[in-house]
Structure formats: structure tokens, C-alpha cells
PDB file of C-alpha atoms in Angstrom:
ATOM      1  CA  UNK A   1      63.762  23.179  54.091  1.00 47.00           C
ATOM      2  CA  UNK A   2      67.258  23.164  55.404  1.00 51.00           C
ATOM      3  CA  UNK A   3      67.493  19.415  54.731  1.00 51.00           C
ATOM      4  CA  UNK A   4      66.582  19.924  51.057  1.00 46.00           C
ATOM      5  CA  UNK A   5      69.209  22.584  50.531  1.00 49.00           C
ATOM      6  CA  UNK A   6      71.711  20.558  52.509  1.00 51.00           C
ATOM      7  CA  UNK A   7      71.083  17.560  50.286  1.00 48.00           C
ATOM      8  CA  UNK A   8      71.799  19.625  47.134  1.00 47.00           C
ATOM      9  CA  UNK A   9      74.888  21.093  48.705  1.00 46.00           C
ATOM     10  CA  UNK A  10      76.073  17.738  49.851  1.00 49.00           C
ATOM     11  CA  UNK A  11      75.910  16.356  46.288  1.00 48.00           C
ATOM     12  CA  UNK A  12      79.119  18.027  45.486  1.00 48.00           C
ATOM     13  CA  UNK A  13      80.871  16.398  48.443  1.00 49.00           C
ATOM     14  CA  UNK A  14      80.196  12.845  47.443  1.00 49.00           C
ATOM     15  CA  UNK A  15      83.255  11.038  46.589  1.00 49.00           C
ATOM     16  CA  UNK A  16      83.309   9.658  43.120  1.00 50.00           C
ATOM     17  CA  UNK A  17      83.726   6.040  43.649  1.00 49.00           C
ATOM     18  CA  UNK A  18      83.936   3.591  40.920  1.00 54.00           C
ATOM     19  CA  UNK A  19      80.946   1.688  41.961  1.00 61.00           C
ATOM     20  CA  UNK A  20      77.284   2.316  42.004  1.00 63.00           C
ATOM     21  CA  UNK A  21      75.600   2.244  45.388  1.00 63.00           C
ATOM     22  CA  UNK A  22      72.317   2.797  47.083  1.00 65.00           C
ATOM     23  CA  UNK A  23      71.918   5.575  49.550  1.00 64.00           C
ATOM     24  CA  UNK A  24      69.873   4.262  52.454  1.00 68.00           C
ATOM     25  CA  UNK A  25      69.397   7.613  54.117  1.00 68.00           C
ATOM     26  CA  UNK A  26      65.685   8.053  53.590  1.00 65.00           C
ATOM     27  CA  UNK A  27      65.531  11.614  54.790  1.00 65.00           C
ATOM     28  CA  UNK A  28      68.212  12.721  52.369  1.00 65.00           C
ATOM     29  CA  UNK A  29      67.044  10.827  49.269  1.00 68.00           C
ATOM     30  CA  UNK A  30      63.230  11.244  49.313  1.00 74.00           C
ATOM     31  CA  UNK A  31      63.129  15.025  48.989  1.00 74.00           C
ATOM     32  CA  UNK A  32      65.636  14.849  46.172  1.00 75.00           C
ATOM     33  CA  UNK A  33      63.689  12.167  44.317  1.00 78.00           C
ATOM     34  CA  UNK A  34      60.434  13.981  44.841  1.00 80.00           C
ATOM     35  CA  UNK A  35      61.869  17.273  43.637  1.00 83.00           C
ATOM     36  CA  UNK A  36      63.298  15.631  40.525  1.00 82.00           C
ATOM     37  CA  UNK A  37      60.040  13.811  39.759  1.00 82.00           C
ATOM     38  CA  UNK A  38      58.011  16.962  40.347  1.00 82.00           C
ATOM     39  CA  UNK A  39      60.356  18.989  38.191  1.00 84.00           C
ATOM     40  CA  UNK A  40      60.119  16.492  35.342  1.00 82.00           C
ATOM     41  CA  UNK A  41      56.329  16.270  35.700  1.00 79.00           C
ATOM     42  CA  UNK A  42      55.969  20.026  35.714  1.00 81.00           C
ATOM     43  CA  UNK A  43      58.301  20.494  32.752  1.00 81.00           C
ATOM     44  CA  UNK A  44      56.867  17.746  30.538  1.00 79.00           C
ATOM     45  CA  UNK A  45      53.340  17.510  31.972  1.00 75.00           C
ATOM     46  CA  UNK A  46      52.678  21.233  31.838  1.00 79.00           C
ATOM     47  CA  UNK A  47      51.604  21.162  28.171  1.00 80.00           C
ATOM     48  CA  UNK A  48      49.570  17.968  28.533  1.00 81.00           C
ATOM     49  CA  UNK A  49      47.886  19.185  31.689  1.00 77.00           C
ATOM     50  CA  UNK A  50      47.242  22.568  30.086  1.00 83.00           C
ATOM     51  CA  UNK A  51      45.693  20.855  27.032  1.00 86.00           C
ATOM     52  CA  UNK A  52      43.558  18.602  29.222  1.00 86.00           C
ATOM     53  CA  UNK A  53      42.348  21.567  31.258  1.00 87.00           C
ATOM     54  CA  UNK A  54      41.678  23.623  28.107  1.00 91.00           C
ATOM     55  CA  UNK A  55      39.715  20.729  26.576  1.00 92.00           C
ATOM     56  CA  UNK A  56      37.766  20.293  29.770  1.00 92.00           C
ATOM     57  CA  UNK A  57      37.132  24.046  29.909  1.00 93.00           C
ATOM     58  CA  UNK A  58      35.866  24.029  26.273  1.00 94.00           C
ATOM     59  CA  UNK A  59      33.551  21.075  26.964  1.00 94.00           C
ATOM     60  CA  UNK A  60      32.188  22.804  30.059  1.00 95.00           C
ATOM     61  CA  UNK A  61      31.675  26.064  28.112  1.00 94.00           C
ATOM     62  CA  UNK A  62      29.998  24.168  25.245  1.00 94.00           C
ATOM     63  CA  UNK A  63      27.774  22.387  27.724  1.00 94.00           C
ATOM     64  CA  UNK A  64      26.886  25.721  29.345  1.00 93.00           C
ATOM     65  CA  UNK A  65      26.155  27.262  25.891  1.00 93.00           C
ATOM     66  CA  UNK A  66      24.018  24.286  24.911  1.00 93.00           C
ATOM     67  CA  UNK A  67      22.229  24.453  28.229  1.00 92.00           C
ATOM     68  CA  UNK A  68      21.599  28.178  27.730  1.00 92.00           C
ATOM     69  CA  UNK A  69      20.252  27.524  24.237  1.00 93.00           C
ATOM     70  CA  UNK A  70      18.042  24.724  25.518  1.00 93.00           C
ATOM     71  CA  UNK A  71      16.925  26.939  28.395  1.00 92.00           C
ATOM     72  CA  UNK A  72      16.112  29.746  25.945  1.00 91.00           C
ATOM     73  CA  UNK A  73      14.159  27.329  23.742  1.00 92.00           C
ATOM     74  CA  UNK A  74      12.343  25.936  26.767  1.00 92.00           C
ATOM     75  CA  UNK A  75      11.494  29.445  27.965  1.00 94.00           C
ATOM     76  CA  UNK A  76      10.231  30.322  24.483  1.00 93.00           C
ATOM     77  CA  UNK A  77       8.107  27.163  24.315  1.00 94.00           C
ATOM     78  CA  UNK A  78       6.851  27.860  27.836  1.00 93.00           C
ATOM     79  CA  UNK A  79       5.812  31.385  26.846  1.00 94.00           C
ATOM     80  CA  UNK A  80       4.066  30.039  23.747  1.00 94.00           C
ATOM     81  CA  UNK A  81       2.305  27.420  25.852  1.00 94.00           C
ATOM     82  CA  UNK A  82       1.277  30.098  28.352  1.00 94.00           C
ATOM     83  CA  UNK A  83      -0.021  32.285  25.525  1.00 94.00           C
ATOM     84  CA  UNK A  84      -2.004  29.332  24.131  1.00 93.00           C
ATOM     85  CA  UNK A  85      -3.317  28.615  27.628  1.00 93.00           C
ATOM     86  CA  UNK A  86      -4.402  32.241  28.091  1.00 94.00           C
ATOM     87  CA  UNK A  87      -6.016  32.192  24.653  1.00 94.00           C
ATOM     88  CA  UNK A  88      -7.767  28.922  25.475  1.00 91.00           C
ATOM     89  CA  UNK A  89      -8.964  30.288  28.806  1.00 92.00           C
ATOM     90  CA  UNK A  90     -10.260  33.424  27.095  1.00 92.00           C
ATOM     91  CA  UNK A  91     -12.047  31.324  24.480  1.00 90.00           C
ATOM     92  CA  UNK A  92     -13.479  29.098  27.211  1.00 89.00           C
ATOM     93  CA  UNK A  93     -14.695  32.175  29.086  1.00 88.00           C
ATOM     94  CA  UNK A  94     -16.178  33.544  25.867  1.00 88.00           C
ATOM     95  CA  UNK A  95     -17.882  30.213  25.161  1.00 85.00           C
ATOM     96  CA  UNK A  96     -19.140  30.141  28.729  1.00 85.00           C
ATOM     97  CA  UNK A  97     -20.518  33.697  28.480  1.00 85.00           C
ATOM     98  CA  UNK A  98     -21.978  33.014  25.033  1.00 84.00           C
ATOM     99  CA  UNK A  99     -23.392  29.745  26.304  1.00 81.00           C
ATOM    100  CA  UNK A 100     -25.085  31.454  29.226  1.00 85.00           C
ATOM    101  CA  UNK A 101     -26.395  34.184  26.924  1.00 86.00           C
ATOM    102  CA  UNK A 102     -27.612  31.592  24.457  1.00 87.00           C
ATOM    103  CA  UNK A 103     -29.279  29.620  27.256  1.00 86.00           C
ATOM    104  CA  UNK A 104     -31.025  32.765  28.516  1.00 88.00           C
ATOM    105  CA  UNK A 105     -32.103  33.692  24.983  1.00 89.00           C
ATOM    106  CA  UNK A 106     -33.411  30.180  24.346  1.00 90.00           C
ATOM    107  CA  UNK A 107     -35.195  30.228  27.691  1.00 89.00           C
ATOM    108  CA  UNK A 108     -36.898  33.521  26.825  1.00 92.00           C
ATOM    109  CA  UNK A 109     -37.790  32.229  23.349  1.00 92.00           C
ATOM    110  CA  UNK A 110     -39.223  29.064  24.875  1.00 92.00           C
ATOM    111  CA  UNK A 111     -41.249  31.058  27.407  1.00 93.00           C
ATOM    112  CA  UNK A 112     -42.545  33.388  24.672  1.00 93.00           C
ATOM    113  CA  UNK A 113     -43.440  30.524  22.348  1.00 93.00           C
ATOM    114  CA  UNK A 114     -45.147  28.721  25.250  1.00 92.00           C
ATOM    115  CA  UNK A 115     -47.214  31.832  25.973  1.00 93.00           C
ATOM    116  CA  UNK A 116     -48.141  32.080  22.280  1.00 94.00           C
ATOM    117  CA  UNK A 117     -49.127  28.421  22.198  1.00 94.00           C
ATOM    118  CA  UNK A 118     -51.170  28.854  25.373  1.00 93.00           C
ATOM    119  CA  UNK A 119     -52.841  31.911  23.858  1.00 93.00           C
ATOM    120  CA  UNK A 120     -53.653  29.956  20.679  1.00 94.00           C
ATOM    121  CA  UNK A 121     -55.001  27.083  22.742  1.00 93.00           C
ATOM    122  CA  UNK A 122     -57.138  29.543  24.701  1.00 93.00           C
ATOM    123  CA  UNK A 123     -58.436  30.985  21.413  1.00 94.00           C
ATOM    124  CA  UNK A 124     -59.171  27.483  20.068  1.00 94.00           C
ATOM    125  CA  UNK A 125     -60.923  26.633  23.324  1.00 92.00           C
ATOM    126  CA  UNK A 126     -63.037  29.804  23.108  1.00 94.00           C
ATOM    127  CA  UNK A 127     -63.853  29.132  19.439  1.00 94.00           C
ATOM    128  CA  UNK A 128     -64.780  25.547  20.266  1.00 94.00           C
ATOM    129  CA  UNK A 129     -66.992  26.701  23.131  1.00 94.00           C
ATOM    130  CA  UNK A 130     -68.651  29.311  20.871  1.00 94.00           C
ATOM    131  CA  UNK A 131     -69.140  26.705  18.122  1.00 94.00           C
ATOM    132  CA  UNK A 132     -70.639  24.228  20.586  1.00 93.00           C
ATOM    133  CA  UNK A 133     -72.903  26.935  21.985  1.00 94.00           C
ATOM    134  CA  UNK A 134     -74.097  27.847  18.483  1.00 94.00           C
ATOM    135  CA  UNK A 135     -74.671  24.195  17.673  1.00 93.00           C
ATOM    136  CA  UNK A 136     -76.615  23.694  20.910  1.00 92.00           C
ATOM    137  CA  UNK A 137     -78.672  26.849  20.186  1.00 93.00           C
ATOM    138  CA  UNK A 138     -79.378  25.607  16.635  1.00 92.00           C
ATOM    139  CA  UNK A 139     -80.394  22.190  17.969  1.00 93.00           C
ATOM    140  CA  UNK A 140     -82.740  23.846  20.468  1.00 92.00           C
ATOM    141  CA  UNK A 141     -84.175  26.062  17.715  1.00 89.00           C
ATOM    142  CA  UNK A 142     -84.689  23.043  15.472  1.00 91.00           C
ATOM    143  CA  UNK A 143     -86.449  21.153  18.275  1.00 91.00           C
ATOM    144  CA  UNK A 144     -88.571  24.169  19.143  1.00 91.00           C
ATOM    145  CA  UNK A 145     -89.385  24.688  15.453  1.00 89.00           C
ATOM    146  CA  UNK A 146     -90.189  20.979  15.001  1.00 90.00           C
ATOM    147  CA  UNK A 147     -92.374  20.988  18.100  1.00 90.00           C
ATOM    148  CA  UNK A 148     -94.076  24.196  16.961  1.00 87.00           C
ATOM    149  CA  UNK A 149     -94.527  22.765  13.484  1.00 84.00           C
ATOM    150  CA  UNK A 150     -95.904  19.527  14.880  1.00 88.00           C
ATOM    151  CA  UNK A 151     -98.197  21.507  17.152  1.00 85.00           C
ATOM    152  CA  UNK A 152     -99.341  23.687  14.237  1.00 81.00           C
ATOM    153  CA  UNK A 153     -99.845  20.660  12.003  1.00 80.00           C
ATOM    154  CA  UNK A 154    -101.723  18.936  14.776  1.00 81.00           C
ATOM    155  CA  UNK A 155    -103.882  22.032  15.262  1.00 78.00           C
ATOM    156  CA  UNK A 156    -104.388  22.413  11.532  1.00 72.00           C
ATOM    157  CA  UNK A 157    -105.223  18.763  11.063  1.00 72.00           C
ATOM    158  CA  UNK A 158    -107.695  18.802  13.914  1.00 73.00           C
ATOM    159  CA  UNK A 159    -109.339  22.052  12.845  1.00 71.00           C
ATOM    160  CA  UNK A 160    -109.218  21.417   9.122  1.00 65.00           C
ATOM    161  CA  UNK A 161    -111.986  19.361   7.804  1.00 72.00           C
ATOM    162  CA  UNK A 162    -112.659  18.443   4.207  1.00 74.00           C
ATOM    163  CA  UNK A 163    -114.748  21.459   3.422  1.00 77.00           C
ATOM    164  CA  UNK A 164    -112.232  23.943   4.914  1.00 76.00           C
ATOM    165  CA  UNK A 165    -109.516  22.110   3.161  1.00 75.00           C
ATOM    166  CA  UNK A 166    -111.215  22.429  -0.228  1.00 81.00           C
ATOM    167  CA  UNK A 167    -111.891  26.132   0.323  1.00 83.00           C
ATOM    168  CA  UNK A 168    -108.244  26.745   1.231  1.00 81.00           C
ATOM    169  CA  UNK A 169    -107.104  24.931  -1.875  1.00 84.00           C
ATOM    170  CA  UNK A 170    -109.541  26.903  -4.041  1.00 89.00           C
ATOM    171  CA  UNK A 171    -108.404  30.182  -2.535  1.00 88.00           C
ATOM    172  CA  UNK A 172    -104.765  29.325  -3.141  1.00 85.00           C
ATOM    173  CA  UNK A 173    -105.491  28.316  -6.729  1.00 89.00           C
ATOM    174  CA  UNK A 174    -107.274  31.626  -7.184  1.00 87.00           C
ATOM    175  CA  UNK A 175    -104.282  33.491  -5.824  1.00 86.00           C
ATOM    176  CA  UNK A 176    -101.966  31.648  -8.216  1.00 84.00           C
ATOM    177  CA  UNK A 177    -104.241  32.569 -11.124  1.00 83.00           C
ATOM    178  CA  UNK A 178    -104.196  36.262 -10.162  1.00 84.00           C
ATOM    179  CA  UNK A 179    -100.436  36.179  -9.790  1.00 83.00           C
ATOM    180  CA  UNK A 180    -100.110  34.594 -13.195  1.00 80.00           C
ATOM    181  CA  UNK A 181    -102.229  37.313 -14.836  1.00 80.00           C
ATOM    182  CA  UNK A 182    -100.159  40.019 -13.187  1.00 80.00           C
ATOM    183  CA  UNK A 183     -96.930  38.503 -14.391  1.00 78.00           C
ATOM    184  CA  UNK A 184     -98.162  38.005 -17.928  1.00 70.00           C
TER     185      UNK A 184
END
């Protein structure tokens, strides 16, 4: 620091010569040149540097504001998406529960209808068996009646001779005559 102050002090001691010269003392001239350049830069560059820093500060603040707005929008969209997801999950759970309930209800309906169909089939089977039994009984009756009739006709034909036959016919004609008189 002493060299810098000494160099300013020593400026006044330089003889004014009529010629221009170069000072080759590096230690004495560099601090002076640097201080002059820095002084000029600070004096003239202060406004430019201040403007550049202010512009940079405004861009950074605008970027931060935009980022905050985008972040807020993203958070809002995320919350909406989460709400839709929760709603979708609730609907899926509801569909699942309703589906299981519907499956159980359909299963019970199917079981009940199957039991009804089986009951109807059992009734049809019993009616068919009863019908077949009645038909078989009627066939047996008809055969028994035919056999009895054939046996009776055979007995009648063998025991009826012409004379008995004529007497039977005469008696029947007599009965018809009596019946006719009663009705008239």
C-alpha cells in the first residue's frame, strides 16, 4: 500500500520535460494504471453493470414467478387427477360390490329356477307314470273284458241251440211289446 501512495506522491516530483517518455518501472506504473482503469470502470460501468444486474434480477424473478404459477397449476391438476382417481376407485369398488351382489343374486335365481324346473319335471314324470299306469290298467281291463266276453259268447254259443235261441228271441220281443204298451 505504501508503494501506491508513494507513486501518487511522486507524481508531483516528476520533472516536466519537453518530451514524452515511457516509465519502465513496473512496480510503480502497474498500480497506477490499474487504479485508473478501475476508477474509470467503476465510474462509467456502474450504471451499465447496475442495469445488467437489475435486468438479470428481473428475469430471475419472472422465471421464479412463472415457475410458481406453473407449479401451482401442476399441483391443481395433480389434485384434480387424484380426485378423479379416487372417484374412479370408488366407482370400481362400487361396480365390484354390485357385480358380486348381482352374481350372488343371479346364482340364487338360477338355483331357484333350477329347483322349480326339477319340481315340474318330477310332476310331469309322476303324471306320465300315472297316465301309463291308467293306460295299462285300461288295457288289462279291455283284455279281461274281451276274454270274458269271448268266454261268455263261447258258453252261450255252445249252450244255445236253435230252440233256446228262438225262445229267447220270443221272450225279448214280448218284453219290447210290453214296454211299448207302457210307454204309449
